PDB file of C-alpha atoms in Angstrom:
ATOM      1  CA  MET A   1      85.864 111.375  36.028  1.00  0.00           C
ATOM      2  CA  ARG A   2      89.644 111.397  35.629  1.00  0.00           C
ATOM      3  CA  GLY A   3      91.151 108.600  33.548  1.00  0.00           C
ATOM      4  CA  LEU A   4      87.976 106.586  32.900  1.00  0.00           C
ATOM      5  CA  ALA A   5      88.443 106.275  29.136  1.00  0.00           C
ATOM      6  CA  ALA A   6      92.074 105.183  29.461  1.00  0.00           C
ATOM      7  CA  MET A   7      91.265 102.690  32.211  1.00  0.00           C
ATOM      8  CA  LEU A   8      88.343 101.276  30.255  1.00  0.00           C
ATOM      9  CA  GLY A   9      90.639 100.679  27.288  1.00  0.00           C
ATOM     10  CA  LYS A  10      93.092  98.932  29.611  1.00  0.00           C
ATOM     11  CA  GLU A  11      90.368  96.639  30.986  1.00  0.00           C
ATOM     12  CA  TRP A  12      89.101  95.724  27.525  1.00  0.00           C
ATOM     13  CA  LEU A  13      92.647  94.924  26.448  1.00  0.00           C
ATOM     14  CA  GLU A  14      93.124  92.809  29.568  1.00  0.00           C
ATOM     15  CA  LEU A  15      89.973  90.827  28.767  1.00  0.00           C
ATOM     16  CA  ALA A  16      91.311  90.230  25.270  1.00  0.00           C
ATOM     17  CA  ARG A  17      94.770  89.180  26.483  1.00  0.00           C
ATOM     18  CA  SER A  18      93.274  86.701  28.950  1.00  0.00           C
ATOM     19  CA  TRP A  19      90.995  85.351  26.182  1.00  0.00           C
ATOM     20  CA  LYS A  20      87.917  86.047  28.297  1.00  0.00           C
ATOM     21  CA  TRP A  21      86.246  87.677  25.308  1.00  0.00           C
ATOM     22  CA  LEU A  22      86.483  84.265  23.633  1.00  0.00           C
ATOM     23  CA  TRP A  23      86.096  81.506  26.189  1.00  0.00           C
ATOM     24  CA  VAL A  24      83.418  83.023  28.446  1.00  0.00           C
ATOM     25  CA  PRO A  25      80.914  83.554  25.573  1.00  0.00           C
ATOM     26  CA  LEU A  26      81.817  80.108  24.208  1.00  0.00           C
ATOM     27  CA  VAL A  27      80.956  78.472  27.537  1.00  0.00           C
ATOM     28  CA  PHE A  28      77.636  80.330  27.613  1.00  0.00           C
ATOM     29  CA  ILE A  29      76.920  79.241  24.031  1.00  0.00           C
ATOM     30  CA  LEU A  30      77.664  75.600  24.837  1.00  0.00           C
ATOM     31  CA  LEU A  31      75.444  75.724  27.921  1.00  0.00           C
ATOM     32  CA  GLY A  32      72.696  77.324  25.846  1.00  0.00           C
ATOM     33  CA  ILE A  33      72.847  74.758  23.052  1.00  0.00           C
ATOM     34  CA  MET A  34      72.933  71.775  25.407  1.00  0.00           C
ATOM     35  CA  GLN A  35      69.477  72.441  26.853  1.00  0.00           C
ATOM     36  CA  PRO A  36      67.283  72.164  23.704  1.00  0.00           C
ATOM     37  CA  VAL A  37      69.495  69.581  21.992  1.00  0.00           C
ATOM     38  CA  SER A  38      69.625  67.241  24.992  1.00  0.00           C
ATOM     39  CA  TYR A  39      65.843  67.366  25.479  1.00  0.00           C
ATOM     40  CA  TYR A  40      65.177  66.773  21.788  1.00  0.00           C
ATOM     41  CA  PHE A  41      67.474  63.748  21.525  1.00  0.00           C
ATOM     42  CA  LEU A  42      66.752  62.344  25.002  1.00  0.00           C
ATOM     43  CA  PRO A  43      64.570  59.424  23.749  1.00  0.00           C
ATOM     44  CA  GLN A  44      67.238  58.383  21.228  1.00  0.00           C
ATOM     45  CA  MET A  45      69.947  58.582  23.879  1.00  0.00           C
ATOM     46  CA  LEU A  46      67.929  56.419  26.267  1.00  0.00           C
ATOM     47  CA  ASP A  47      67.219  53.938  23.479  1.00  0.00           C
ATOM     48  CA  ALA A  48      70.908  53.779  22.550  1.00  0.00           C
ATOM     49  CA  ALA A  49      71.821  53.156  26.189  1.00  0.00           C
ATOM     50  CA  GLY A  50      69.997  49.804  26.021  1.00  0.00           C
ATOM     51  CA  ASN A  51      68.867  47.807  29.085  1.00  0.00           C
ATOM     52  CA  LEU A  52      65.239  48.121  27.993  1.00  0.00           C
ATOM     53  CA  PRO A  53      62.751  45.262  27.460  1.00  0.00           C
ATOM     54  CA  GLU A  54      62.333  44.158  23.862  1.00  0.00           C
ATOM     55  CA  GLY A  55      59.598  46.097  22.128  1.00  0.00           C
ATOM     56  CA  ALA A  56      59.612  48.872  24.708  1.00  0.00           C
ATOM     57  CA  VAL A  57      58.754  52.265  23.271  1.00  0.00           C
ATOM     58  CA  ILE A  58      60.171  55.426  24.833  1.00  0.00           C
ATOM     59  CA  SER A  59      57.728  58.305  24.673  1.00  0.00           C
ATOM     60  CA  ILE A  60      58.803  61.462  26.467  1.00  0.00           C
ATOM     61  CA  PRO A  61      56.710  64.569  25.788  1.00  0.00           C
ATOM     62  CA  LEU A  62      58.782  67.533  24.709  1.00  0.00           C
ATOM     63  CA  PRO A  63      58.651  70.556  27.017  1.00  0.00           C
ATOM     64  CA  SER A  64      57.504  73.875  25.648  1.00  0.00           C
ATOM     65  CA  GLY A  65      59.921  76.385  24.209  1.00  0.00           C
ATOM     66  CA  GLY A  66      59.472  78.576  27.280  1.00  0.00           C
ATOM     67  CA  GLU A  67      60.426  75.698  29.569  1.00  0.00           C
ATOM     68  CA  ILE A  68      63.575  75.078  27.538  1.00  0.00           C
ATOM     69  CA  LEU A  69      64.683  78.719  27.742  1.00  0.00           C
ATOM     70  CA  ALA A  70      63.847  78.818  31.453  1.00  0.00           C
ATOM     71  CA  GLY A  71      66.071  75.764  31.923  1.00  0.00           C
ATOM     72  CA  THR A  72      68.836  77.491  29.970  1.00  0.00           C
ATOM     73  CA  LEU A  73      68.690  80.517  32.261  1.00  0.00           C
ATOM     74  CA  GLU A  74      68.808  78.242  35.297  1.00  0.00           C
ATOM     75  CA  GLN A  75      72.033  76.762  33.914  1.00  0.00           C
ATOM     76  CA  TYR A  76      73.426  80.288  33.657  1.00  0.00           C
ATOM     77  CA  GLY A  77      72.318  80.909  37.229  1.00  0.00           C
ATOM     78  CA  ILE A  78      74.565  78.050  38.377  1.00  0.00           C
ATOM     79  CA  PHE A  79      77.498  77.722  35.993  1.00  0.00           C
ATOM     80  CA  GLY A  80      77.339  81.247  34.601  1.00  0.00           C
ATOM     81  CA  ALA A  81      77.456  82.789  38.061  1.00  0.00           C
ATOM     82  CA  LEU A  82      80.412  80.571  38.961  1.00  0.00           C
ATOM     83  CA  ILE A  83      82.299  81.608  35.815  1.00  0.00           C
ATOM     84  CA  ILE A  84      81.648  85.302  36.434  1.00  0.00           C
ATOM     85  CA  ALA A  85      82.734  85.133  40.073  1.00  0.00           C
ATOM     86  CA  LEU A  86      85.919  83.260  39.178  1.00  0.00           C
ATOM     87  CA  SER A  87      86.675  85.595  36.264  1.00  0.00           C
ATOM     88  CA  PHE A  88      86.543  88.763  38.374  1.00  0.00           C
ATOM     89  CA  MET A  89      87.534  87.545  41.832  1.00  0.00           C
ATOM     90  CA  GLY A  90      90.956  89.157  41.466  1.00  0.00           C
ATOM     91  CA  ALA A  91      89.910  92.241  39.513  1.00  0.00           C
ATOM     92  CA  VAL A  92      91.063  94.630  42.262  1.00  0.00           C
ATOM     93  CA  SER A  93      92.937  92.476  44.776  1.00  0.00           C
ATOM     94  CA  GLN A  94      95.521  91.182  42.301  1.00  0.00           C
ATOM     95  CA  GLU A  95      96.464  94.660  41.101  1.00  0.00           C
ATOM     96  CA  ARG A  96      96.583  95.923  44.675  1.00  0.00           C
ATOM     97  CA  ASN A  97      98.674  92.984  45.901  1.00  0.00           C
ATOM     98  CA  THR A  98     101.217  93.415  43.102  1.00  0.00           C
ATOM     99  CA  GLY A  99     101.381  97.183  43.559  1.00  0.00           C
ATOM    100  CA  THR A 100      99.982  97.891  40.094  1.00  0.00           C
ATOM    101  CA  GLY A 101      96.926  99.575  41.554  1.00  0.00           C
ATOM    102  CA  ALA A 102      99.008 102.032  43.566  1.00  0.00           C
ATOM    103  CA  LEU A 103     101.073 102.913  40.488  1.00  0.00           C
ATOM    104  CA  ILE A 104      97.929 103.549  38.456  1.00  0.00           C
ATOM    105  CA  LEU A 105      96.327 105.693  41.157  1.00  0.00           C
ATOM    106  CA  VAL A 106      99.479 107.832  41.421  1.00  0.00           C
ATOM    107  CA  LYS A 107      98.711 108.937  37.863  1.00  0.00           C
ATOM    108  CA  PRO A 108      95.727 111.203  37.129  1.00  0.00           C
ATOM    109  CA  VAL A 109      93.283 108.321  37.646  1.00  0.00           C
ATOM    110  CA  SER A 110      90.641 108.555  40.350  1.00  0.00           C
ATOM    111  CA  PRO A 111      89.625 105.534  42.465  1.00  0.00           C
ATOM    112  CA  ALA A 112      86.121 105.884  41.016  1.00  0.00           C
ATOM    113  CA  ALA A 113      87.456 105.599  37.453  1.00  0.00           C
ATOM    114  CA  PHE A 114      89.651 102.667  38.500  1.00  0.00           C
ATOM    115  CA  VAL A 115      86.693 100.692  39.875  1.00  0.00           C
ATOM    116  CA  LEU A 116      84.056 101.834  37.378  1.00  0.00           C
ATOM    117  CA  SER A 117      86.207 100.793  34.415  1.00  0.00           C
ATOM    118  CA  LYS A 118      86.412  97.289  35.842  1.00  0.00           C
ATOM    119  CA  TRP A 119      82.657  97.200  36.454  1.00  0.00           C
ATOM    120  CA  LEU A 120      81.878  98.385  32.917  1.00  0.00           C
ATOM    121  CA  ALA A 121      84.201  95.761  31.435  1.00  0.00           C
ATOM    122  CA  MET A 122      82.567  93.088  33.594  1.00  0.00           C
ATOM    123  CA  ALA A 123      79.065  94.233  32.614  1.00  0.00           C
ATOM    124  CA  ALA A 124      79.979  94.222  28.920  1.00  0.00           C
ATOM    125  CA  LEU A 125      81.376  90.691  29.153  1.00  0.00           C
ATOM    126  CA  VAL A 126      78.315  89.447  31.062  1.00  0.00           C
ATOM    127  CA  ALA A 127      75.918  91.056  28.573  1.00  0.00           C
ATOM    128  CA  ALA A 128      77.793  89.774  25.516  1.00  0.00           C
ATOM    129  CA  SER A 129      78.143  86.247  26.906  1.00  0.00           C
ATOM    130  CA  LEU A 130      74.517  86.001  28.001  1.00  0.00           C
ATOM    131  CA  ALA A 131      73.284  87.416  24.687  1.00  0.00           C
ATOM    132  CA  ALA A 132      75.384  84.969  22.654  1.00  0.00           C
ATOM    133  CA  GLY A 133      74.445  81.932  24.721  1.00  0.00           C
ATOM    134  CA  TYR A 134      70.769  82.825  24.975  1.00  0.00           C
ATOM    135  CA  ALA A 135      70.531  83.532  21.239  1.00  0.00           C
ATOM    136  CA  ALA A 136      72.039  80.113  20.481  1.00  0.00           C
ATOM    137  CA  SER A 137      69.609  78.417  22.864  1.00  0.00           C
ATOM    138  CA  TRP A 138      66.665  80.359  21.437  1.00  0.00           C
ATOM    139  CA  TYR A 139      67.607  79.400  17.862  1.00  0.00           C
ATOM    140  CA  TYR A 140      67.860  75.678  18.594  1.00  0.00           C
ATOM    141  CA  THR A 141      64.707  75.822  20.715  1.00  0.00           C
ATOM    142  CA  VAL A 142      62.712  77.273  17.821  1.00  0.00           C
ATOM    143  CA  VAL A 143      64.207  74.784  15.332  1.00  0.00           C
ATOM    144  CA  LEU A 144      63.867  71.642  17.479  1.00  0.00           C
ATOM    145  CA  ILE A 145      61.089  72.354  19.985  1.00  0.00           C
ATOM    146  CA  GLY A 146      58.829  75.187  18.952  1.00  0.00           C
ATOM    147  CA  PRO A 147      58.340  78.956  19.003  1.00  0.00           C
ATOM    148  CA  VAL A 148      58.663  81.186  22.048  1.00  0.00           C
ATOM    149  CA  ALA A 149      56.941  84.521  22.611  1.00  0.00           C
ATOM    150  CA  VAL A 150      59.552  87.125  21.707  1.00  0.00           C
ATOM    151  CA  GLY A 151      58.573  89.672  24.356  1.00  0.00           C
ATOM    152  CA  ASN A 152      58.558  87.145  27.185  1.00  0.00           C
ATOM    153  CA  ALA A 153      61.857  85.624  26.061  1.00  0.00           C
ATOM    154  CA  MET A 154      63.627  88.988  25.927  1.00  0.00           C
ATOM    155  CA  ALA A 155      62.176  90.166  29.242  1.00  0.00           C
ATOM    156  CA  GLY A 156      63.226  86.920  30.920  1.00  0.00           C
ATOM    157  CA  ALA A 157      66.773  87.307  29.618  1.00  0.00           C
ATOM    158  CA  ALA A 158      66.920  90.941  30.777  1.00  0.00           C
ATOM    159  CA  LEU A 159      65.933  89.945  34.314  1.00  0.00           C
ATOM    160  CA  TYR A 160      68.580  87.242  34.387  1.00  0.00           C
ATOM    161  CA  ALA A 161      71.174  89.707  33.108  1.00  0.00           C
ATOM    162  CA  LEU A 162      70.416  91.876  36.156  1.00  0.00           C
ATOM    163  CA  TRP A 163      70.823  88.835  38.406  1.00  0.00           C
ATOM    164  CA  LEU A 164      74.229  88.018  36.910  1.00  0.00           C
ATOM    165  CA  LEU A 165      75.258  91.665  37.284  1.00  0.00           C
ATOM    166  CA  VAL A 166      74.552  91.343  41.003  1.00  0.00           C
ATOM    167  CA  VAL A 167      77.004  88.430  41.138  1.00  0.00           C
ATOM    168  CA  GLY A 168      79.653  90.294  39.150  1.00  0.00           C
ATOM    169  CA  SER A 169      79.240  93.449  41.243  1.00  0.00           C
ATOM    170  CA  ALA A 170      79.550  91.436  44.449  1.00  0.00           C
ATOM    171  CA  ALA A 171      82.721  89.768  43.143  1.00  0.00           C
ATOM    172  CA  LEU A 172      84.191  93.182  42.319  1.00  0.00           C
ATOM    173  CA  MET A 173      83.239  94.584  45.731  1.00  0.00           C
ATOM    174  CA  PHE A 174      84.718  91.671  47.668  1.00  0.00           C
ATOM    175  CA  SER A 175      87.824  91.794  45.481  1.00  0.00           C
ATOM    176  CA  ALA A 176      88.314  95.353  46.730  1.00  0.00           C
ATOM    177  CA  LEU A 177      87.618  94.375  50.346  1.00  0.00           C
ATOM    178  CA  TRP A 178      89.664  91.162  50.643  1.00  0.00           C
ATOM    179  CA  LYS A 179      93.275  90.462  49.772  1.00  0.00           C
ATOM    180  CA  SER A 180      92.573  86.920  48.591  1.00  0.00           C
ATOM    181  CA  PRO A 181      90.853  86.406  45.203  1.00  0.00           C
ATOM    182  CA  ALA A 182      89.548  83.050  46.450  1.00  0.00           C
ATOM    183  CA  ALA A 183      87.927  84.762  49.443  1.00  0.00           C
ATOM    184  CA  ALA A 184      86.321  87.282  47.086  1.00  0.00           C
ATOM    185  CA  ALA A 185      84.871  84.523  44.891  1.00  0.00           C
ATOM    186  CA  PHE A 186      83.630  82.558  47.904  1.00  0.00           C
ATOM    187  CA  SER A 187      82.009  85.660  49.420  1.00  0.00           C
ATOM    188  CA  ALA A 188      80.319  86.609  46.139  1.00  0.00           C
ATOM    189  CA  LEU A 189      78.954  83.113  45.555  1.00  0.00           C
ATOM    190  CA  GLY A 190      77.898  82.877  49.203  1.00  0.00           C
ATOM    191  CA  THR A 191      75.976  86.146  48.909  1.00  0.00           C
ATOM    192  CA  PHE A 192      74.421  84.905  45.670  1.00  0.00           C
ATOM    193  CA  ALA A 193      73.333  81.619  47.266  1.00  0.00           C
ATOM    194  CA  ALA A 194      72.030  83.311  50.425  1.00  0.00           C
ATOM    195  CA  LEU A 195      69.893  85.752  48.434  1.00  0.00           C
ATOM    196  CA  ALA A 196      68.412  82.956  46.334  1.00  0.00           C
ATOM    197  CA  LEU A 197      67.769  80.701  49.344  1.00  0.00           C
ATOM    198  CA  LEU A 198      66.218  83.349  51.595  1.00  0.00           C
ATOM    199  CA  THR A 199      63.990  84.632  48.797  1.00  0.00           C
ATOM    200  CA  SER A 200      62.745  81.115  48.050  1.00  0.00           C
ATOM    201  CA  LEU A 201      62.030  80.508  51.753  1.00  0.00           C
ATOM    202  CA  PHE A 202      60.277  83.850  52.315  1.00  0.00           C
ATOM    203  CA  PRO A 203      58.850  84.804  48.895  1.00  0.00           C
ATOM    204  CA  ARG A 204      56.256  87.268  50.200  1.00  0.00           C
ATOM    205  CA  GLN A 205      58.442  89.032  52.733  1.00  0.00           C
ATOM    206  CA  LEU A 206      61.354  89.296  50.265  1.00  0.00           C
ATOM    207  CA  ALA A 207      59.395  89.974  47.075  1.00  0.00           C
ATOM    208  CA  TRP A 208      61.592  93.076  46.603  1.00  0.00           C
ATOM    209  CA  SER A 209      64.865  91.109  46.872  1.00  0.00           C
ATOM    210  CA  PRO A 210      67.195  90.626  43.882  1.00  0.00           C
ATOM    211  CA  GLY A 211      66.827  86.915  44.612  1.00  0.00           C
ATOM    212  CA  ARG A 212      63.322  87.229  43.139  1.00  0.00           C
ATOM    213  CA  LEU A 213      64.729  87.829  39.643  1.00  0.00           C
ATOM    214  CA  PRO A 214      65.331  84.158  38.639  1.00  0.00           C
ATOM    215  CA  ALA A 215      61.807  83.109  39.648  1.00  0.00           C
ATOM    216  CA  ALA A 216      60.311  86.144  37.908  1.00  0.00           C
ATOM    217  CA  SER A 217      62.244  85.304  34.754  1.00  0.00           C
ATOM    218  CA  ARG A 218      60.875  81.763  34.804  1.00  0.00           C
ATOM    219  CA  GLU A 219      57.318  83.015  35.380  1.00  0.00           C
ATOM    220  CA  LEU A 220      57.602  85.324  32.383  1.00  0.00           C
ATOM    221  CA  LEU A 221      58.744  82.484  30.138  1.00  0.00           C
ATOM    222  CA  LEU A 222      56.162  79.955  31.349  1.00  0.00           C
ATOM    223  CA  GLU A 223      53.133  82.090  32.203  1.00  0.00           C
ATOM    224  CA  GLY A 224      53.735  85.355  30.375  1.00  0.00           C
ATOM    225  CA  ALA A 225      53.455  87.479  33.535  1.00  0.00           C
ATOM    226  CA  ALA A 226      55.346  87.914  36.800  1.00  0.00           C
ATOM    227  CA  GLY A 227      53.508  90.684  38.639  1.00  0.00           C
ATOM    228  CA  SER A 228      55.019  94.052  39.470  1.00  0.00           C
ATOM    229  CA  LEU A 229      58.810  93.886  39.324  1.00  0.00           C
ATOM    230  CA  TRP A 230      59.685  97.560  39.753  1.00  0.00           C
ATOM    231  CA  PRO A 231      60.532  97.235  43.472  1.00  0.00           C
ATOM    232  CA  THR A 232      62.791  94.265  42.720  1.00  0.00           C
ATOM    233  CA  VAL A 233      64.529  96.043  39.842  1.00  0.00           C
ATOM    234  CA  ALA A 234      64.964  99.208  41.930  1.00  0.00           C
ATOM    235  CA  VAL A 235      66.485  97.318  44.875  1.00  0.00           C
ATOM    236  CA  THR A 236      68.734  95.396  42.475  1.00  0.00           C
ATOM    237  CA  ALA A 237      69.996  98.651  40.970  1.00  0.00           C
ATOM    238  CA  LEU A 238      70.663 100.030  44.459  1.00  0.00           C
ATOM    239  CA  CYS A 239      72.591  96.864  45.385  1.00  0.00           C
ATOM    240  CA  VAL A 240      74.747  97.161  42.268  1.00  0.00           C
ATOM    241  CA  ILE A 241      75.418 100.868  42.851  1.00  0.00           C
ATOM    242  CA  GLY A 242      76.148 100.199  46.517  1.00  0.00           C
ATOM    243  CA  SER A 243      78.631  97.463  45.620  1.00  0.00           C
ATOM    244  CA  VAL A 244      80.492  99.817  43.283  1.00  0.00           C
ATOM    245  CA  LEU A 245      80.564 102.619  45.881  1.00  0.00           C
ATOM    246  CA  ILE A 246      81.895 100.266  48.569  1.00  0.00           C
ATOM    247  CA  ALA A 247      84.593  99.080  46.167  1.00  0.00           C
ATOM    248  CA  VAL A 248      85.574 102.694  45.384  1.00  0.00           C
ATOM    249  CA  ARG A 249      85.809 103.525  49.081  1.00  0.00           C
ATOM    250  CA  ALA A 250      87.929 100.426  49.753  1.00  0.00           C
ATOM    251  CA  VAL A 251      90.335 101.307  46.932  1.00  0.00           C
ATOM    252  CA  ARG A 252      90.577 104.908  48.111  1.00  0.00           C
ATOM    253  CA  ALA A 253      91.334 103.770  51.668  1.00  0.00           C
ATOM    254  CA  HIS A 254      93.832 101.039  50.693  1.00  0.00           C
ATOM    255  CA  PRO A 255      95.294 101.579  47.213  1.00  0.00           C
ATOM    256  CA  ALA A 256      98.040  99.043  47.978  1.00  0.00           C
ATOM    257  CA  ASP A 257      98.694  96.261  50.506  1.00  0.00           C
TER     258      ASP A 257
END
């Protein structure tokens, strides 16, 4: 694939220059730490807030470690998905609108290498951010709440990583299809929300949908099992590959606007 290594180096440098290698993992770490810490200190915070009858005792049972990590992943499903969509909403459209994309594609760089380098950079950032944030949440959960089964915790995180990759791939695809970065972000988040909503409304009929991944992750953390997930993982992989192929075709058809 012509020019992939050079383009991948360019994308990594761009992530460093925009400080995304720093602030995106930091946001994930903060979100991860907040979940166990806030639950652990919730009685003290309520007591400090006052407005309670004299002699009242606040007794709130702590959730299990699995529940804490499941809550952390749900935070990533909301705020993490938003951050990813906003971070990559202009990955293709901005370069195409400014003419940079056309200049790059004039060189010995194929449209496939152009798009794939952006996808690989996005996937690396998502994986690094999720790993850092989840590790921080796991550490504080074990220290403050209690232990979590290692296998279930890692499998739950892997499923959520796939879910976030769907969001990032959709953002990249819509960035190649639309001129407006805002339209790309809105379309990606809309697709994300529609998948999650439809899968929750029709869980049996859409058991193969990528929207099943968040619920399966939670089931693994809370119950230790989530049934057969191979159809869901296979369809998710096809959706990601399809998004990349559509983006490549869009760039090949319209290298500049």
